[in-house]
Amino acid sequence: MTPASTAGAFPAKAVSTPANTGRPADTVLFGIPHGLPQPPDLVVSGINSGNNATKELVNLSGTVGAALTAARLGVPAIAASFAISSNAAEFSETATYVAGLVERFRQSRGFRAKMTKRSGARFALVLNVNFPRCTSGGTRGVALVPLGRQVQVTGYALTGTSGNTQTFTPTVVSDDPLFTANCNSTLTDPHTDGEALLNGFASITPLNPDLTVSQKMQSFRFLVR
């Protein structure tokens, strides 16, 4: 851990490994048990440049990874991302929305309770927030949606035969949220985060860091010897 400062010149600390490969999750792993005088009530990770939506991107995201790490340590977290941009002014809408979430978390006991689970091992939840980049129009609202798939194979078509060898071509549907959003879309009911972003909505998805299906544990007791 070394002294540092934020872009706005506020005092900060930086975490790196001997190979200088420190990751966002490392800041949480060090900061919560060692770097702070007491654990925080909430961790905010981001705002990242580049949306971290869909199952594929969430699994690779350092921004979401830091938030999930906090949740596994029992601290609720928000992961925030905005479409790829180098213009700092474009992040203001996302920043305002996330600041509102933080204030609501601070004031609402009910919201805080929803962000914390105590069944089995203690852990918390993550809100994954993504905002689109609109080249015309504006963000059409915030949609509460599950994770989608960046690329989904919906079927295969036989496209060639040579002797005993058959060639099949997949039918691919893409909801890649990295593309520019259509904020003039008329779609009104997005079903996934990728679909929401592509059609001009911001997306918010609650994430569970515990892969255990806790509510089903007892139903599998017959497997125990």
PDB file of C-alpha atoms in Angstrom:
ATOM      1  CA  MET A   1       0.000   0.000   0.000  1.00  0.00           C
ATOM      2  CA  THR A   2       1.400   3.383  -1.012  1.00  0.00           C
ATOM      3  CA  PRO A   3       0.215   6.998  -0.623  1.00  0.00           C
ATOM      4  CA  ALA A   4      -1.615   8.369  -3.642  1.00  0.00           C
ATOM      5  CA  SER A   5      -4.270  10.884  -4.595  1.00  0.00           C
ATOM      6  CA  THR A   6      -7.443  10.861  -6.635  1.00  0.00           C
ATOM      7  CA  ALA A   7      -7.884  12.770  -9.900  1.00  0.00           C
ATOM      8  CA  GLY A   8      -9.430  15.518  -7.781  1.00  0.00           C
ATOM      9  CA  ALA A   9      -6.321  15.637  -5.534  1.00  0.00           C
ATOM     10  CA  PHE A  10      -7.980  14.018  -2.517  1.00  0.00           C
ATOM     11  CA  PRO A  11      -5.619  11.907  -0.373  1.00  0.00           C
ATOM     12  CA  ALA A  12      -5.860   8.213  -1.182  1.00  0.00           C
ATOM     13  CA  LYS A  13      -3.960   4.943  -0.958  1.00  0.00           C
ATOM     14  CA  ALA A  14      -2.992   2.575  -3.750  1.00  0.00           C
ATOM     15  CA  VAL A  15      -2.574  -1.185  -3.508  1.00  0.00           C
ATOM     16  CA  SER A  16      -0.262  -3.197  -5.738  1.00  0.00           C
ATOM     17  CA  THR A  17       1.471  -6.577  -5.679  1.00  0.00           C
ATOM     18  CA  PRO A  18       5.249  -7.102  -6.056  1.00  0.00           C
ATOM     19  CA  ALA A  19       4.650  -7.651  -9.773  1.00  0.00           C
ATOM     20  CA  ASN A  20       2.628  -4.406  -9.863  1.00  0.00           C
ATOM     21  CA  THR A  21      -0.485  -6.296 -10.882  1.00  0.00           C
ATOM     22  CA  GLY A  22      -2.861  -5.032  -8.235  1.00  0.00           C
ATOM     23  CA  ARG A  23      -6.522  -5.480  -9.203  1.00  0.00           C
ATOM     24  CA  PRO A  24      -9.692  -3.724  -8.012  1.00  0.00           C
ATOM     25  CA  ALA A  25     -10.514  -6.708  -5.797  1.00  0.00           C
ATOM     26  CA  ASP A  26      -7.110  -6.344  -4.087  1.00  0.00           C
ATOM     27  CA  THR A  27      -8.091  -2.892  -2.817  1.00  0.00           C
ATOM     28  CA  VAL A  28     -11.167  -4.393  -1.175  1.00  0.00           C
ATOM     29  CA  LEU A  29      -9.365  -7.449   0.186  1.00  0.00           C
ATOM     30  CA  PHE A  30      -6.778  -5.207   1.838  1.00  0.00           C
ATOM     31  CA  GLY A  31      -8.907  -2.180   2.606  1.00  0.00           C
ATOM     32  CA  ILE A  32     -11.775  -3.776   4.519  1.00  0.00           C
ATOM     33  CA  PRO A  33      -9.802  -5.826   7.087  1.00  0.00           C
ATOM     34  CA  HIS A  34      -6.572  -3.787   7.194  1.00  0.00           C
ATOM     35  CA  GLY A  35      -6.621  -0.450   5.387  1.00  0.00           C
ATOM     36  CA  LEU A  36      -9.544   1.201   7.188  1.00  0.00           C
ATOM     37  CA  PRO A  37     -10.055   1.862  10.900  1.00  0.00           C
ATOM     38  CA  GLN A  38     -13.378  -0.022  10.664  1.00  0.00           C
ATOM     39  CA  PRO A  39     -15.282  -1.821   7.886  1.00  0.00           C
ATOM     40  CA  PRO A  40     -17.340   0.480   5.659  1.00  0.00           C
ATOM     41  CA  ASP A  41     -21.123   0.284   5.488  1.00  0.00           C
ATOM     42  CA  LEU A  42     -21.064   0.249   1.691  1.00  0.00           C
ATOM     43  CA  VAL A  43     -18.520  -0.164  -1.120  1.00  0.00           C
ATOM     44  CA  VAL A  44     -18.910   1.655  -4.453  1.00  0.00           C
ATOM     45  CA  SER A  45     -16.792   0.318  -7.312  1.00  0.00           C
ATOM     46  CA  GLY A  46     -16.475   2.451 -10.463  1.00  0.00           C
ATOM     47  CA  ILE A  47     -17.596   4.349 -12.421  1.00  0.00           C
ATOM     48  CA  ASN A  48     -15.936   2.150 -15.039  1.00  0.00           C
ATOM     49  CA  SER A  49     -15.550   3.281 -18.636  1.00  0.00           C
ATOM     50  CA  GLY A  50     -17.243   0.451 -20.531  1.00  0.00           C
ATOM     51  CA  ASN A  51     -20.446  -1.318 -19.559  1.00  0.00           C
ATOM     52  CA  ASN A  52     -20.138  -4.385 -17.369  1.00  0.00           C
ATOM     53  CA  ALA A  53     -23.385  -6.100 -18.290  1.00  0.00           C
ATOM     54  CA  THR A  54     -24.338  -9.606 -19.473  1.00  0.00           C
ATOM     55  CA  LYS A  55     -23.049 -12.811 -17.912  1.00  0.00           C
ATOM     56  CA  GLU A  56     -19.911 -12.882 -20.034  1.00  0.00           C
ATOM     57  CA  LEU A  57     -18.709  -9.365 -19.150  1.00  0.00           C
ATOM     58  CA  VAL A  58     -19.675  -9.553 -15.463  1.00  0.00           C
ATOM     59  CA  ASN A  59     -17.497 -12.638 -15.069  1.00  0.00           C
ATOM     60  CA  LEU A  60     -14.495 -10.730 -16.489  1.00  0.00           C
ATOM     61  CA  SER A  61     -15.077  -7.364 -14.838  1.00  0.00           C
ATOM     62  CA  GLY A  62     -12.634  -5.943 -12.317  1.00  0.00           C
ATOM     63  CA  THR A  63     -15.239  -3.361 -11.314  1.00  0.00           C
ATOM     64  CA  VAL A  64     -17.863  -5.993 -10.530  1.00  0.00           C
ATOM     65  CA  GLY A  65     -15.165  -8.252  -9.067  1.00  0.00           C
ATOM     66  CA  ALA A  66     -14.295  -5.649  -6.440  1.00  0.00           C
ATOM     67  CA  ALA A  67     -17.964  -5.273  -5.517  1.00  0.00           C
ATOM     68  CA  LEU A  68     -18.469  -9.042  -5.263  1.00  0.00           C
ATOM     69  CA  THR A  69     -15.370  -9.292  -3.072  1.00  0.00           C
ATOM     70  CA  ALA A  70     -16.831  -6.729  -0.685  1.00  0.00           C
ATOM     71  CA  ALA A  71     -20.131  -8.611  -0.591  1.00  0.00           C
ATOM     72  CA  ARG A  72     -18.337 -11.862   0.243  1.00  0.00           C
ATOM     73  CA  LEU A  73     -16.767 -10.023   3.181  1.00  0.00           C
ATOM     74  CA  GLY A  74     -20.237  -8.991   4.352  1.00  0.00           C
ATOM     75  CA  VAL A  75     -20.243  -5.423   2.996  1.00  0.00           C
ATOM     76  CA  PRO A  76     -22.983  -4.434   0.500  1.00  0.00           C
ATOM     77  CA  ALA A  77     -21.684  -2.940  -2.726  1.00  0.00           C
ATOM     78  CA  ILE A  78     -22.591  -1.059  -5.879  1.00  0.00           C
ATOM     79  CA  ALA A  79     -20.732  -1.641  -9.145  1.00  0.00           C
ATOM     80  CA  ALA A  80     -21.219   1.244 -11.570  1.00  0.00           C
ATOM     81  CA  SER A  81     -20.287   1.418 -15.256  1.00  0.00           C
ATOM     82  CA  PHE A  82     -20.905   3.702 -18.226  1.00  0.00           C
ATOM     83  CA  ALA A  83     -20.484   2.976 -21.922  1.00  0.00           C
ATOM     84  CA  ILE A  84     -16.956   3.460 -23.277  1.00  0.00           C
ATOM     85  CA  SER A  85     -16.116   7.173 -23.291  1.00  0.00           C
ATOM     86  CA  SER A  86     -13.174   9.499 -22.741  1.00  0.00           C
ATOM     87  CA  ASN A  87     -15.431  12.492 -22.027  1.00  0.00           C
ATOM     88  CA  ALA A  88     -15.661  13.005 -18.265  1.00  0.00           C
ATOM     89  CA  ALA A  89     -18.839  15.084 -18.617  1.00  0.00           C
ATOM     90  CA  GLU A  90     -20.707  12.073 -19.985  1.00  0.00           C
ATOM     91  CA  PHE A  91     -20.319  10.267 -16.662  1.00  0.00           C
ATOM     92  CA  SER A  92     -22.362  12.873 -14.746  1.00  0.00           C
ATOM     93  CA  GLU A  93     -25.743  11.146 -15.139  1.00  0.00           C
ATOM     94  CA  THR A  94     -24.356   7.847 -13.868  1.00  0.00           C
ATOM     95  CA  ALA A  95     -22.599   9.607 -10.992  1.00  0.00           C
ATOM     96  CA  THR A  96     -25.780  11.438  -9.981  1.00  0.00           C
ATOM     97  CA  TYR A  97     -27.821   8.229 -10.010  1.00  0.00           C
ATOM     98  CA  VAL A  98     -25.236   6.282  -7.979  1.00  0.00           C
ATOM     99  CA  ALA A  99     -24.917   9.149  -5.480  1.00  0.00           C
ATOM    100  CA  GLY A 100     -28.704   8.927  -5.051  1.00  0.00           C
ATOM    101  CA  LEU A 101     -28.438   5.196  -4.362  1.00  0.00           C
ATOM    102  CA  VAL A 102     -25.772   5.843  -1.723  1.00  0.00           C
ATOM    103  CA  GLU A 103     -27.943   8.483  -0.060  1.00  0.00           C
ATOM    104  CA  ARG A 104     -30.956   6.168  -0.121  1.00  0.00           C
ATOM    105  CA  PHE A 105     -28.840   3.400   1.414  1.00  0.00           C
ATOM    106  CA  ARG A 106     -27.747   5.823   4.140  1.00  0.00           C
ATOM    107  CA  GLN A 107     -31.281   6.926   4.993  1.00  0.00           C
ATOM    108  CA  SER A 108     -33.352   3.764   4.467  1.00  0.00           C
ATOM    109  CA  ARG A 109     -33.102   0.917   6.955  1.00  0.00           C
ATOM    110  CA  GLY A 110     -35.254  -1.196   4.636  1.00  0.00           C
ATOM    111  CA  PHE A 111     -32.870  -0.692   1.711  1.00  0.00           C
ATOM    112  CA  ARG A 112     -29.902  -1.612   3.902  1.00  0.00           C
ATOM    113  CA  ALA A 113     -31.701  -4.769   5.039  1.00  0.00           C
ATOM    114  CA  LYS A 114     -32.399  -5.815   1.444  1.00  0.00           C
ATOM    115  CA  MET A 115     -28.690  -5.505   0.636  1.00  0.00           C
ATOM    116  CA  THR A 116     -27.611  -7.883   3.419  1.00  0.00           C
ATOM    117  CA  LYS A 117     -28.298 -11.606   3.761  1.00  0.00           C
ATOM    118  CA  ARG A 118     -27.675 -13.686   6.855  1.00  0.00           C
ATOM    119  CA  SER A 119     -28.759 -17.182   5.794  1.00  0.00           C
ATOM    120  CA  GLY A 120     -25.824 -19.539   6.302  1.00  0.00           C
ATOM    121  CA  ALA A 121     -22.488 -17.752   5.977  1.00  0.00           C
ATOM    122  CA  ARG A 122     -22.921 -14.000   6.288  1.00  0.00           C
ATOM    123  CA  PHE A 123     -22.689 -12.186   2.997  1.00  0.00           C
ATOM    124  CA  ALA A 124     -24.193  -9.176   1.268  1.00  0.00           C
ATOM    125  CA  LEU A 125     -25.496  -8.306  -2.190  1.00  0.00           C
ATOM    126  CA  VAL A 126     -24.256  -6.213  -5.120  1.00  0.00           C
ATOM    127  CA  LEU A 127     -26.230  -3.831  -7.302  1.00  0.00           C
ATOM    128  CA  ASN A 128     -24.740  -3.832 -10.801  1.00  0.00           C
ATOM    129  CA  VAL A 129     -25.568  -0.476 -12.419  1.00  0.00           C
ATOM    130  CA  ASN A 130     -24.923   0.330 -16.085  1.00  0.00           C
ATOM    131  CA  PHE A 131     -25.781   3.462 -18.074  1.00  0.00           C
ATOM    132  CA  PRO A 132     -25.905   3.720 -21.879  1.00  0.00           C
ATOM    133  CA  ARG A 133     -24.232   6.290 -24.105  1.00  0.00           C
ATOM    134  CA  CYS A 134     -26.801   8.087 -26.237  1.00  0.00           C
ATOM    135  CA  THR A 135     -25.625   9.804 -29.427  1.00  0.00           C
ATOM    136  CA  SER A 136     -29.132  11.288 -29.766  1.00  0.00           C
ATOM    137  CA  GLY A 137     -31.959  11.491 -27.267  1.00  0.00           C
ATOM    138  CA  GLY A 138     -31.364  10.622 -23.640  1.00  0.00           C
ATOM    139  CA  THR A 139     -31.511   7.752 -21.183  1.00  0.00           C
ATOM    140  CA  ARG A 140     -35.049   6.385 -21.298  1.00  0.00           C
ATOM    141  CA  GLY A 141     -35.229   5.304 -17.675  1.00  0.00           C
ATOM    142  CA  VAL A 142     -33.794   2.674 -15.356  1.00  0.00           C
ATOM    143  CA  ALA A 143     -34.807  -0.964 -15.859  1.00  0.00           C
ATOM    144  CA  LEU A 144     -34.548  -3.638 -13.155  1.00  0.00           C
ATOM    145  CA  VAL A 145     -33.495  -6.653 -15.216  1.00  0.00           C
ATOM    146  CA  PRO A 146     -31.541  -9.924 -14.913  1.00  0.00           C
ATOM    147  CA  LEU A 147     -28.203 -10.547 -16.575  1.00  0.00           C
ATOM    148  CA  GLY A 148     -28.449 -11.378 -20.261  1.00  0.00           C
ATOM    149  CA  ARG A 149     -26.075 -13.079 -22.661  1.00  0.00           C
ATOM    150  CA  GLN A 150     -23.702 -11.063 -24.807  1.00  0.00           C
ATOM    151  CA  VAL A 151     -23.899 -13.708 -27.512  1.00  0.00           C
ATOM    152  CA  GLN A 152     -26.490 -16.472 -27.523  1.00  0.00           C
ATOM    153  CA  VAL A 153     -26.694 -19.428 -29.916  1.00  0.00           C
ATOM    154  CA  THR A 154     -30.366 -20.112 -30.601  1.00  0.00           C
ATOM    155  CA  GLY A 155     -29.971 -22.941 -33.095  1.00  0.00           C
ATOM    156  CA  TYR A 156     -27.969 -24.505 -35.914  1.00  0.00           C
ATOM    157  CA  ALA A 157     -28.638 -24.724 -39.647  1.00  0.00           C
ATOM    158  CA  LEU A 158     -27.170 -27.375 -41.929  1.00  0.00           C
ATOM    159  CA  THR A 159     -25.142 -25.382 -44.458  1.00  0.00           C
ATOM    160  CA  GLY A 160     -23.092 -28.029 -46.220  1.00  0.00           C
ATOM    161  CA  THR A 161     -22.442 -31.714 -46.759  1.00  0.00           C
ATOM    162  CA  SER A 162     -19.251 -33.313 -48.051  1.00  0.00           C
ATOM    163  CA  GLY A 163     -19.303 -37.096 -48.002  1.00  0.00           C
ATOM    164  CA  ASN A 164     -19.986 -38.125 -44.411  1.00  0.00           C
ATOM    165  CA  THR A 165     -19.138 -34.668 -43.074  1.00  0.00           C
ATOM    166  CA  GLN A 166     -21.902 -32.169 -42.344  1.00  0.00           C
ATOM    167  CA  THR A 167     -21.332 -28.478 -41.675  1.00  0.00           C
ATOM    168  CA  PHE A 168     -23.657 -26.594 -39.346  1.00  0.00           C
ATOM    169  CA  THR A 169     -23.727 -22.813 -38.910  1.00  0.00           C
ATOM    170  CA  PRO A 170     -25.005 -21.357 -35.614  1.00  0.00           C
ATOM    171  CA  THR A 171     -27.770 -18.780 -35.433  1.00  0.00           C
ATOM    172  CA  VAL A 172     -26.420 -16.089 -33.116  1.00  0.00           C
ATOM    173  CA  VAL A 173     -28.359 -13.397 -31.284  1.00  0.00           C
ATOM    174  CA  SER A 174     -26.232 -10.577 -29.845  1.00  0.00           C
ATOM    175  CA  ASP A 175     -27.110  -8.227 -26.992  1.00  0.00           C
ATOM    176  CA  ASP A 176     -23.614  -6.774 -26.769  1.00  0.00           C
ATOM    177  CA  PRO A 177     -23.972  -3.700 -24.504  1.00  0.00           C
ATOM    178  CA  LEU A 178     -20.641  -2.261 -25.642  1.00  0.00           C
ATOM    179  CA  PHE A 179     -22.292  -0.993 -28.813  1.00  0.00           C
ATOM    180  CA  THR A 180     -23.818   2.497 -28.919  1.00  0.00           C
ATOM    181  CA  ALA A 181     -27.347   2.522 -27.531  1.00  0.00           C
ATOM    182  CA  ASN A 182     -30.425   3.371 -29.548  1.00  0.00           C
ATOM    183  CA  CYS A 183     -31.970   5.891 -27.197  1.00  0.00           C
ATOM    184  CA  ASN A 184     -34.753   6.547 -29.712  1.00  0.00           C
ATOM    185  CA  SER A 185     -35.887   2.922 -29.557  1.00  0.00           C
ATOM    186  CA  THR A 186     -39.588   2.207 -29.042  1.00  0.00           C
ATOM    187  CA  LEU A 187     -39.001  -0.997 -27.060  1.00  0.00           C
ATOM    188  CA  THR A 188     -40.678  -0.550 -23.682  1.00  0.00           C
ATOM    189  CA  ASP A 189     -40.062  -3.763 -21.738  1.00  0.00           C
ATOM    190  CA  PRO A 190     -36.444  -4.964 -21.867  1.00  0.00           C
ATOM    191  CA  HIS A 191     -35.928  -8.467 -20.503  1.00  0.00           C
ATOM    192  CA  THR A 192     -32.150  -8.397 -19.861  1.00  0.00           C
ATOM    193  CA  ASP A 193     -29.465  -5.870 -19.011  1.00  0.00           C
ATOM    194  CA  GLY A 194     -27.938  -6.094 -22.485  1.00  0.00           C
ATOM    195  CA  GLU A 195     -31.298  -5.512 -24.155  1.00  0.00           C
ATOM    196  CA  ALA A 196     -32.005  -2.592 -21.826  1.00  0.00           C
ATOM    197  CA  LEU A 197     -28.707  -0.857 -22.631  1.00  0.00           C
ATOM    198  CA  LEU A 198     -29.000  -1.395 -26.370  1.00  0.00           C
ATOM    199  CA  ASN A 199     -32.444   0.223 -26.282  1.00  0.00           C
ATOM    200  CA  GLY A 200     -31.469   3.301 -24.295  1.00  0.00           C
ATOM    201  CA  PHE A 201     -32.301   2.213 -20.739  1.00  0.00           C
ATOM    202  CA  ALA A 202     -29.936   2.139 -17.803  1.00  0.00           C
ATOM    203  CA  SER A 203     -29.909  -1.281 -16.149  1.00  0.00           C
ATOM    204  CA  ILE A 204     -29.736  -2.337 -12.532  1.00  0.00           C
ATOM    205  CA  THR A 205     -29.243  -5.992 -11.572  1.00  0.00           C
ATOM    206  CA  PRO A 206     -28.932  -7.421  -8.037  1.00  0.00           C
ATOM    207  CA  LEU A 207     -26.082  -9.943  -7.867  1.00  0.00           C
ATOM    208  CA  ASN A 208     -25.617 -12.719  -5.331  1.00  0.00           C
ATOM    209  CA  PRO A 209     -21.931 -13.493  -4.625  1.00  0.00           C
ATOM    210  CA  ASP A 210     -22.736 -16.855  -3.044  1.00  0.00           C
ATOM    211  CA  LEU A 211     -23.069 -19.596  -5.684  1.00  0.00           C
ATOM    212  CA  THR A 212     -24.629 -21.908  -3.099  1.00  0.00           C
ATOM    213  CA  VAL A 213     -28.381 -22.321  -3.590  1.00  0.00           C
ATOM    214  CA  SER A 214     -28.958 -21.789   0.119  1.00  0.00           C
ATOM    215  CA  GLN A 215     -32.747 -22.225   0.098  1.00  0.00           C
ATOM    216  CA  LYS A 216     -32.354 -25.682  -1.486  1.00  0.00           C
ATOM    217  CA  MET A 217     -29.718 -27.072   0.884  1.00  0.00           C
ATOM    218  CA  GLN A 218     -32.138 -29.049   3.043  1.00  0.00           C
ATOM    219  CA  SER A 219     -33.815 -30.685   0.045  1.00  0.00           C
ATOM    220  CA  PHE A 220     -30.550 -32.465  -0.825  1.00  0.00           C
ATOM    221  CA  ARG A 221     -29.926 -33.989   2.601  1.00  0.00           C
ATOM    222  CA  PHE A 222     -30.776 -37.428   1.187  1.00  0.00           C
ATOM    223  CA  LEU A 223     -27.344 -37.372  -0.521  1.00  0.00           C
ATOM    224  CA  VAL A 224     -25.488 -37.239   2.799  1.00  0.00           C
ATOM    225  CA  ARG A 225     -24.030 -40.569   3.988  1.00  0.00           C
TER     226      ARG A 225
END
